[in-house]
Short mmCIF file of N, CA and C in Angstrom, two decimals:
data_model
loop_
_atom_site.label_atom_id
_atom_site.label_comp_id
_atom_site.label_asym_id
_atom_site.label_seq_id
_atom_site.Cartn_x
_atom_site.Cartn_y
_atom_site.Cartn_z
N MET L 1 0.74 -1.03 -0.34
CA MET L 1 0.02 -0.02 0.10
C MET L 1 1.01 1.35 0.13
N SER L 2 0.68 2.38 -1.04
CA SER L 2 1.61 3.52 -1.20
C SER L 2 1.05 4.52 -1.39
N PHE L 3 0.95 5.52 -0.50
CA PHE L 3 0.30 6.73 -0.58
C PHE L 3 0.66 7.77 -1.11
N ILE L 4 0.54 8.48 -1.91
CA ILE L 4 1.09 9.49 -2.84
C ILE L 4 0.59 10.88 -2.08
N VAL L 5 1.64 11.98 -1.50
CA VAL L 5 1.02 13.01 -1.47
C VAL L 5 1.14 13.94 -2.49
N ALA L 6 0.04 14.73 -2.92
CA ALA L 6 0.04 15.65 -4.01
C ALA L 6 0.48 17.17 -3.59
N GLU L 7 1.12 17.43 -4.61
CA GLU L 7 1.69 18.66 -4.00
C GLU L 7 0.45 19.93 -4.31
N ILE L 8 0.52 20.91 -3.61
CA ILE L 8 -0.30 21.80 -3.41
C ILE L 8 0.31 22.88 -3.32
N PRO L 9 -0.20 23.72 -4.58
CA PRO L 9 0.07 24.80 -5.02
C PRO L 9 0.17 26.10 -3.87
N TYR L 10 0.95 26.69 -3.50
CA TYR L 10 1.15 28.12 -2.53
C TYR L 10 0.95 29.38 -3.42
N MET L 11 0.66 30.60 -2.79
CA MET L 11 0.17 31.63 -3.48
C MET L 11 1.22 32.61 -3.26
N MET L 12 1.71 33.03 -4.07
CA MET L 12 2.61 34.41 -3.76
C MET L 12 2.18 35.72 -3.80
N GLU L 13 1.32 36.28 -2.93
CA GLU L 13 0.77 37.57 -2.76
C GLU L 13 2.18 38.60 -3.06
N THR L 14 2.95 38.07 -2.18
CA THR L 14 3.87 39.52 -1.62
C THR L 14 5.04 39.49 -2.83
N GLU L 15 4.76 38.79 -3.87
CA GLU L 15 6.21 38.88 -4.54
C GLU L 15 6.70 40.25 -5.46
N MET L 16 5.57 40.79 -6.02
CA MET L 16 5.60 42.17 -6.59
C MET L 16 6.22 43.14 -5.73
N GLN L 17 6.10 43.17 -4.35
CA GLN L 17 6.64 43.90 -3.69
C GLN L 17 7.92 43.76 -3.24
N MET L 18 8.49 42.58 -3.58
CA MET L 18 10.03 42.04 -3.07
C MET L 18 10.98 42.32 -4.13
N PRO L 19 12.07 42.65 -3.85
CA PRO L 19 13.18 42.90 -4.77
C PRO L 19 13.36 41.59 -5.46
N LYS L 20 13.94 41.42 -6.77
CA LYS L 20 14.01 40.39 -7.52
C LYS L 20 14.69 39.27 -6.96
N LYS L 21 15.74 39.57 -6.37
CA LYS L 21 16.77 38.95 -5.57
C LYS L 21 16.29 37.91 -4.44
N ILE L 22 15.77 39.14 -3.59
CA ILE L 22 15.13 38.11 -2.18
C ILE L 22 14.05 37.35 -2.89
N SER L 23 13.25 37.73 -3.63
CA SER L 23 12.09 36.75 -3.93
C SER L 23 12.60 35.61 -4.28
N ALA L 24 13.39 35.66 -5.18
CA ALA L 24 13.96 34.19 -5.84
C ALA L 24 14.67 33.64 -4.62
N ARG L 25 15.33 33.75 -3.79
CA ARG L 25 15.87 33.08 -2.81
C ARG L 25 14.42 32.74 -1.94
N GLN L 26 13.62 33.47 -1.59
CA GLN L 26 12.38 33.19 -0.26
C GLN L 26 11.48 31.70 -1.47
N ASN L 27 11.36 32.30 -2.70
CA ASN L 27 10.58 31.15 -3.56
C ASN L 27 11.21 30.04 -3.84
N GLU L 28 12.48 29.77 -3.54
CA GLU L 28 13.55 28.82 -3.47
C GLU L 28 13.36 27.65 -2.24
N ILE L 29 13.30 28.53 -1.02
CA ILE L 29 13.58 28.28 0.55
C ILE L 29 11.66 27.74 0.66
N THR L 30 11.11 28.19 0.19
CA THR L 30 9.64 28.06 0.03
C THR L 30 9.37 26.16 -0.91
N ALA L 31 10.00 26.26 -1.92
CA ALA L 31 9.67 24.98 -2.85
C ALA L 31 10.37 24.31 -2.50
N ASP L 32 11.56 24.30 -1.61
CA ASP L 32 12.39 23.13 -0.97
C ASP L 32 11.88 22.90 0.25
N PHE L 33 11.26 23.42 1.08
CA PHE L 33 10.24 23.28 2.17
C PHE L 33 9.03 22.42 2.04
N PHE L 34 8.28 22.84 0.76
CA PHE L 34 7.25 21.91 0.26
C PHE L 34 7.58 20.66 -0.54
N LYS L 35 8.90 20.51 -0.79
CA LYS L 35 9.17 19.04 -1.57
C LYS L 35 9.63 18.36 -0.14
N GLU L 36 10.25 18.81 0.83
CA GLU L 36 11.17 18.05 1.98
C GLU L 36 9.59 17.62 3.02
N LEU L 37 8.63 18.72 2.80
CA LEU L 37 7.34 18.46 3.98
C LEU L 37 6.59 17.11 2.76
N ASP L 38 6.35 16.91 1.73
CA ASP L 38 5.64 15.98 0.95
C ASP L 38 6.55 15.05 1.28
N LYS L 39 7.76 14.72 0.82
CA LYS L 39 8.55 13.70 1.40
C LYS L 39 8.40 13.24 2.53
N HIS L 40 8.53 13.99 3.39
CA HIS L 40 8.36 13.63 5.02
C HIS L 40 6.97 12.59 5.11
N ILE L 41 6.04 13.82 4.68
CA ILE L 41 4.55 12.98 4.94
C ILE L 41 4.14 11.68 4.28
N SER L 42 4.90 11.68 3.05
CA SER L 42 4.70 10.36 2.23
C SER L 42 5.57 9.32 3.05
N ASP L 43 6.98 9.65 3.94
CA ASP L 43 7.75 8.65 4.22
C ASP L 43 6.54 7.94 5.69
N ILE L 44 6.17 9.07 6.44
CA ILE L 44 5.31 8.81 7.84
C ILE L 44 3.87 7.98 6.85
N ALA L 45 3.09 8.28 5.93
CA ALA L 45 2.37 7.72 5.31
C ALA L 45 2.41 6.24 4.92
N ASN L 46 3.61 6.09 4.51
CA ASN L 46 4.20 4.75 3.98
C ASN L 46 4.68 3.74 4.78
N GLY L 47 5.02 4.12 6.18
CA GLY L 47 5.52 3.45 7.29
C GLY L 47 6.81 3.52 7.06
N ARG L 48 7.55 4.67 6.53
CA ARG L 48 9.25 4.45 6.59
C ARG L 48 9.74 5.36 7.37
N VAL L 49 9.16 6.10 8.21
CA VAL L 49 9.52 6.48 9.47
C VAL L 49 8.31 7.04 10.33
N ASP L 50 8.45 6.83 11.63
CA ASP L 50 7.60 6.90 12.66
C ASP L 50 7.60 7.94 13.68
N THR L 51 8.64 9.09 13.40
CA THR L 51 8.30 10.34 13.67
C THR L 51 7.85 11.30 13.04
N MET L 52 7.28 12.03 13.68
CA MET L 52 6.91 13.51 12.47
C MET L 52 7.63 14.64 12.83
N PHE L 53 8.60 14.97 11.68
CA PHE L 53 9.10 16.22 11.82
C PHE L 53 8.53 17.37 12.39
N GLU L 54 9.50 18.24 13.16
CA GLU L 54 9.16 19.53 13.72
C GLU L 54 9.85 20.44 12.70
N ILE L 55 9.24 21.63 12.48
CA ILE L 55 9.91 22.80 11.72
C ILE L 55 11.56 23.00 11.62
N ASN L 56 11.88 23.22 13.08
CA ASN L 56 13.35 22.98 13.03
C ASN L 56 14.21 21.79 12.13
N GLU L 57 13.35 20.60 12.42
CA GLU L 57 14.32 19.32 11.50
C GLU L 57 14.02 19.64 10.12
N ILE L 58 13.12 20.38 9.56
CA ILE L 58 13.25 20.58 8.19
C ILE L 58 13.97 22.10 7.63
N ALA L 59 14.14 22.65 8.69
CA ALA L 59 15.16 23.88 8.66
C ALA L 59 16.47 23.31 8.82
N ASN L 60 16.70 22.33 9.41
CA ASN L 60 18.14 21.96 9.28
C ASN L 60 18.40 21.17 7.82
N ILE L 61 17.54 20.39 7.34
CA ILE L 61 17.77 19.72 6.23
C ILE L 61 18.06 20.85 5.23
N LEU L 62 17.23 21.77 5.18
CA LEU L 62 17.20 23.29 4.22
C LEU L 62 18.60 24.22 4.40
N ASN L 63 19.45 23.51 5.75
CA ASN L 63 20.35 24.35 6.04
C ASN L 63 20.07 25.54 6.66
N ILE L 64 18.72 26.56 7.04
CA ILE L 64 18.72 27.35 7.46
C ILE L 64 18.13 27.57 8.93
N HIS L 65 18.18 28.67 9.43
CA HIS L 65 17.46 29.01 10.90
C HIS L 65 15.87 28.70 10.74
N PRO L 66 15.23 28.09 11.93
CA PRO L 66 13.93 28.02 11.95
C PRO L 66 12.95 29.03 11.93
N ARG L 67 13.65 30.03 12.48
CA ARG L 67 12.83 31.31 12.34
C ARG L 67 12.97 31.82 11.25
N HIS L 68 13.89 31.83 10.22
CA HIS L 68 14.11 32.10 8.69
C HIS L 68 13.06 31.66 8.08
N LEU L 69 13.17 30.11 7.93
CA LEU L 69 12.43 29.58 7.44
C LEU L 69 10.73 29.99 7.80
N THR L 70 10.38 30.00 8.96
CA THR L 70 8.93 30.39 9.24
C THR L 70 8.77 31.65 8.76
N ASN L 71 9.37 32.54 8.76
CA ASN L 71 9.28 33.88 8.24
C ASN L 71 9.22 33.72 6.96
N THR L 72 10.20 33.03 6.02
CA THR L 72 9.60 33.15 4.60
C THR L 72 8.77 32.30 4.36
N ILE L 73 8.51 31.33 4.66
CA ILE L 73 6.59 30.66 4.54
C ILE L 73 5.89 31.53 4.63
N LYS L 74 5.59 32.28 5.70
CA LYS L 74 4.53 33.07 5.96
C LYS L 74 4.49 33.90 5.15
N LEU L 75 5.79 34.95 4.46
CA LEU L 75 5.97 35.78 3.86
C LEU L 75 5.36 35.62 2.42
N THR L 76 5.98 34.21 1.88
CA THR L 76 5.58 33.78 0.46
C THR L 76 4.19 33.41 0.50
N THR L 77 3.73 32.47 1.65
CA THR L 77 2.61 31.92 1.44
C THR L 77 0.95 32.64 1.91
N GLY L 78 1.37 33.48 2.98
CA GLY L 78 0.62 33.76 4.10
C GLY L 78 0.05 33.03 5.46
N LYS L 79 0.69 31.87 5.13
CA LYS L 79 0.23 30.83 6.53
C LYS L 79 1.47 30.63 7.07
N HIS L 80 1.24 30.17 8.07
CA HIS L 80 2.47 29.67 9.19
C HIS L 80 2.70 27.87 8.50
N PRO L 81 3.96 27.73 8.34
CA PRO L 81 4.22 26.25 7.98
C PRO L 81 3.49 25.25 8.73
N CYS L 82 3.27 25.48 9.91
CA CYS L 82 2.22 24.07 10.65
C CYS L 82 0.96 24.14 9.84
N PHE L 83 0.68 25.19 9.20
CA PHE L 83 -0.91 24.90 8.46
C PHE L 83 -0.56 23.90 7.45
N TYR L 84 0.77 24.02 6.45
CA TYR L 84 1.19 23.10 5.67
C TYR L 84 1.04 21.35 6.18
N PHE L 85 1.56 21.38 7.35
CA PHE L 85 2.04 20.16 8.15
C PHE L 85 0.33 19.69 8.34
N GLU L 86 -0.32 20.31 8.78
CA GLU L 86 -1.84 19.78 9.56
C GLU L 86 -2.46 19.45 8.08
N GLU L 87 -2.36 20.26 6.80
CA GLU L 87 -3.07 19.89 5.62
C GLU L 87 -2.63 19.09 4.99
N ARG L 88 -1.14 18.63 4.84
CA ARG L 88 -0.92 17.09 4.57
C ARG L 88 -1.36 16.27 5.08
N ILE L 89 -1.41 16.05 6.43
CA ILE L 89 -1.83 15.20 7.29
C ILE L 89 -3.18 14.84 7.23
N LEU L 90 -3.92 15.99 7.16
CA LEU L 90 -5.58 15.79 6.62
C LEU L 90 -5.56 14.94 5.38
N MET L 91 -4.90 15.64 4.38
CA MET L 91 -5.44 15.14 3.04
C MET L 91 -4.86 13.43 3.33
N VAL L 92 -3.72 13.03 3.92
CA VAL L 92 -3.59 11.63 3.63
C VAL L 92 -4.49 10.74 4.69
N ALA L 93 -4.81 11.29 5.51
CA ALA L 93 -5.81 10.81 6.49
C ALA L 93 -7.38 10.34 5.70
N LYS L 94 -7.55 11.52 5.17
CA LYS L 94 -8.72 11.38 4.52
C LYS L 94 -8.62 10.05 3.36
N GLN L 95 -7.72 10.36 2.50
CA GLN L 95 -7.37 9.16 1.68
C GLN L 95 -7.39 7.85 2.06
N MET L 96 -6.74 7.69 3.43
CA MET L 96 -6.57 6.29 4.17
C MET L 96 -8.12 5.76 4.75
N LEU L 97 -8.76 7.00 4.96
CA LEU L 97 -10.13 6.96 5.79
C LEU L 97 -11.22 6.03 4.94
N SER L 98 -11.12 6.96 3.67
CA SER L 98 -11.96 6.61 2.48
C SER L 98 -11.51 5.27 1.51
N GLU L 99 -10.36 4.64 1.80
CA GLU L 99 -9.92 3.34 1.12
C GLU L 99 -10.14 2.54 2.36
N ASN L 100 -10.56 2.68 3.49
CA ASN L 100 -11.01 1.58 4.38
C ASN L 100 -10.20 0.39 4.57
N ARG L 101 -9.10 0.31 4.65
CA ARG L 101 -8.10 -0.89 4.45
C ARG L 101 -7.47 -0.90 5.85
N MET L 102 -7.71 0.37 6.70
CA MET L 102 -6.80 0.26 8.21
C MET L 102 -7.66 0.83 9.18
N SER L 103 -7.56 0.20 10.51
CA SER L 103 -8.67 0.78 11.15
C SER L 103 -8.28 2.29 11.58
N ILE L 104 -9.30 2.91 11.84
CA ILE L 104 -9.08 4.56 12.42
C ILE L 104 -7.52 4.31 13.67
N ALA L 105 -7.78 3.76 14.27
CA ALA L 105 -6.42 3.64 15.54
C ALA L 105 -5.37 3.21 14.73
N SER L 106 -5.41 2.63 13.82
CA SER L 106 -3.99 2.24 12.92
C SER L 106 -3.93 3.21 12.05
N ILE L 107 -4.39 4.06 11.52
CA ILE L 107 -4.27 5.16 10.67
C ILE L 107 -3.75 6.50 11.54
N ALA L 108 -4.24 6.42 12.81
CA ALA L 108 -3.78 7.48 13.83
C ALA L 108 -2.49 7.31 14.48
N LYS L 109 -2.25 5.85 14.24
CA LYS L 109 -0.64 5.42 15.13
C LYS L 109 0.31 5.64 14.05
N LEU L 110 -0.13 5.55 12.70
CA LEU L 110 0.77 5.65 11.20
C LEU L 110 1.41 6.81 11.16
N LEU L 111 0.16 8.10 11.37
CA LEU L 111 0.33 9.35 11.33
C LEU L 111 1.13 9.72 12.75
N THR L 112 1.38 9.19 13.54
CA THR L 112 2.13 9.69 14.68
C THR L 112 1.18 10.44 15.61
N TYR L 113 -0.05 9.90 15.60
CA TYR L 113 -0.89 10.52 16.50
C TYR L 113 -1.49 9.41 17.63
N ASP L 114 -1.86 9.75 18.75
CA ASP L 114 -2.75 8.72 19.89
C ASP L 114 -4.18 8.97 19.54
N PRO L 115 -5.01 7.93 19.21
CA PRO L 115 -6.07 7.76 18.67
C PRO L 115 -6.95 8.65 18.92
N SER L 116 -7.20 8.82 20.57
CA SER L 116 -7.92 9.95 20.67
C SER L 116 -7.49 11.28 20.28
N ASN L 117 -6.23 11.79 20.22
CA ASN L 117 -5.82 12.70 19.64
C ASN L 117 -6.06 13.32 18.40
N PHE L 118 -6.19 12.12 17.58
CA PHE L 118 -6.20 12.38 16.04
C PHE L 118 -7.40 12.40 16.01
N THR L 119 -8.63 11.85 16.83
CA THR L 119 -10.05 12.41 16.44
C THR L 119 -10.31 13.46 16.59
N LYS L 120 -9.73 14.18 17.73
CA LYS L 120 -10.04 15.76 18.27
C LYS L 120 -9.01 16.59 16.87
N PHE L 121 -7.94 16.12 16.40
CA PHE L 121 -7.33 16.91 15.45
C PHE L 121 -8.19 16.77 14.21
N PHE L 122 -8.66 15.68 13.74
CA PHE L 122 -9.25 15.64 12.83
C PHE L 122 -10.95 16.35 12.58
N LYS L 123 -11.36 16.23 13.64
CA LYS L 123 -12.56 16.91 14.17
C LYS L 123 -12.58 18.53 14.00
N ARG L 124 -11.31 19.17 14.59
CA ARG L 124 -11.14 20.37 14.40
C ARG L 124 -11.08 21.06 13.22
N TYR L 125 -10.47 20.04 12.24
CA TYR L 125 -10.58 20.82 10.83
C TYR L 125 -11.10 20.23 10.15
N THR L 126 -12.36 19.34 10.30
CA THR L 126 -13.37 18.96 9.15
C THR L 126 -14.37 18.80 9.87
N GLY L 127 -14.62 19.04 11.08
CA GLY L 127 -16.04 19.15 11.79
C GLY L 127 -16.57 17.81 11.73
N GLN L 128 -16.19 16.52 11.29
CA GLN L 128 -16.29 15.43 11.62
C GLN L 128 -15.40 14.67 12.38
N THR L 129 -16.05 13.84 12.97
CA THR L 129 -14.87 12.58 13.57
C THR L 129 -14.53 11.76 12.34
N PRO L 130 -13.36 11.01 12.73
CA PRO L 130 -12.88 10.25 11.69
C PRO L 130 -13.86 9.02 11.11
N LYS L 131 -14.68 8.47 11.95
CA LYS L 131 -15.59 7.49 11.62
C LYS L 131 -16.57 7.81 10.74
N GLN L 132 -17.19 9.19 11.43
CA GLN L 132 -18.54 9.56 10.77
C GLN L 132 -17.77 10.30 9.09
N PHE L 133 -16.47 10.66 8.99
CA PHE L 133 -15.98 10.74 7.56
C PHE L 133 -15.95 9.88 6.69
N ARG L 134 -15.43 8.61 7.72
CA ARG L 134 -15.18 7.32 6.65
C ARG L 134 -16.85 6.54 6.20
N GLU L 135 -17.70 6.82 7.06
CA GLU L 135 -19.20 6.34 6.62
C GLU L 135 -19.68 7.07 5.93
N GLU L 136 -19.36 8.35 5.73
CA GLU L 136 -20.00 9.14 4.73
C GLU L 136 -19.13 9.19 3.18
N ALA L 137 -17.86 8.88 3.19
CA ALA L 137 -16.97 8.52 2.26
C ALA L 137 -17.58 7.16 1.66
N LEU L 138 -17.60 6.12 2.37
CA LEU L 138 -18.37 4.78 1.94
C LEU L 138 -19.75 4.84 1.38
N SER L 139 -20.37 5.66 1.97
CA SER L 139 -21.89 5.90 1.61
C SER L 139 -21.93 6.32 -0.06
N LYS L 140 -20.77 7.44 0.13
CA LYS L 140 -20.92 8.15 -1.32
C LYS L 140 -20.44 7.45 -2.45
N LYS L 141 -19.09 6.15 -2.22
CA LYS L 141 -18.94 5.38 -3.10
C LYS L 141 -20.08 4.32 -3.51
N THR L 142 -20.69 3.70 -2.27
CA THR L 142 -21.91 2.94 -2.67
C THR L 142 -23.00 3.61 -3.20
N GLU L 143 -23.23 4.65 -3.31
CA GLU L 143 -24.43 5.51 -4.20
C GLU L 143 -23.72 5.67 -5.32
N HIS L 144 -22.49 5.81 -5.89
CA HIS L 144 -22.00 6.21 -6.98
C HIS L 144 -21.91 4.80 -7.55
N PHE L 145 -22.13 3.39 -7.03
CA PHE L 145 -21.90 2.37 -7.89
C PHE L 145 -23.29 1.70 -8.01
N THR L 146 -24.29 2.28 -7.34
CA THR L 146 -25.42 1.56 -7.44
C THR L 146 -26.55 2.49 -8.40
N ILE L 147 -25.88 3.71 -8.64
CA ILE L 147 -26.43 4.40 -9.72
C ILE L 147 -26.53 4.30 -11.00
#
């Protein structure tokens, strides 16, 4: 079982206001951040690693200070890097829940969560528990095939 993390484009609202040289470097840092984040989330989802990176670990890989990474991501995208961690985790969780191959507790553990904290995290961002999401996703699949 292999999960692919799709790349999610980011918006650069401030590009016109920055000098070209600075903008190019910030864009490079942002692109490298997303590349490393997607690789790491894929590694997590496929069981190749069992601990979630923190911002400082990605900054370390990119050979920059964590504060510089955070400020650059916030400047180029308008959102904190943690937003993208959570977004990617949710995307993978939704995919796993929809496929119904693993228990919710197993998905939580694979994504480095305690099952009860995973439920809280998932509900905070989707408004549904993982079980409700799975049931809805499976009923949509069933409706699609019966029509």
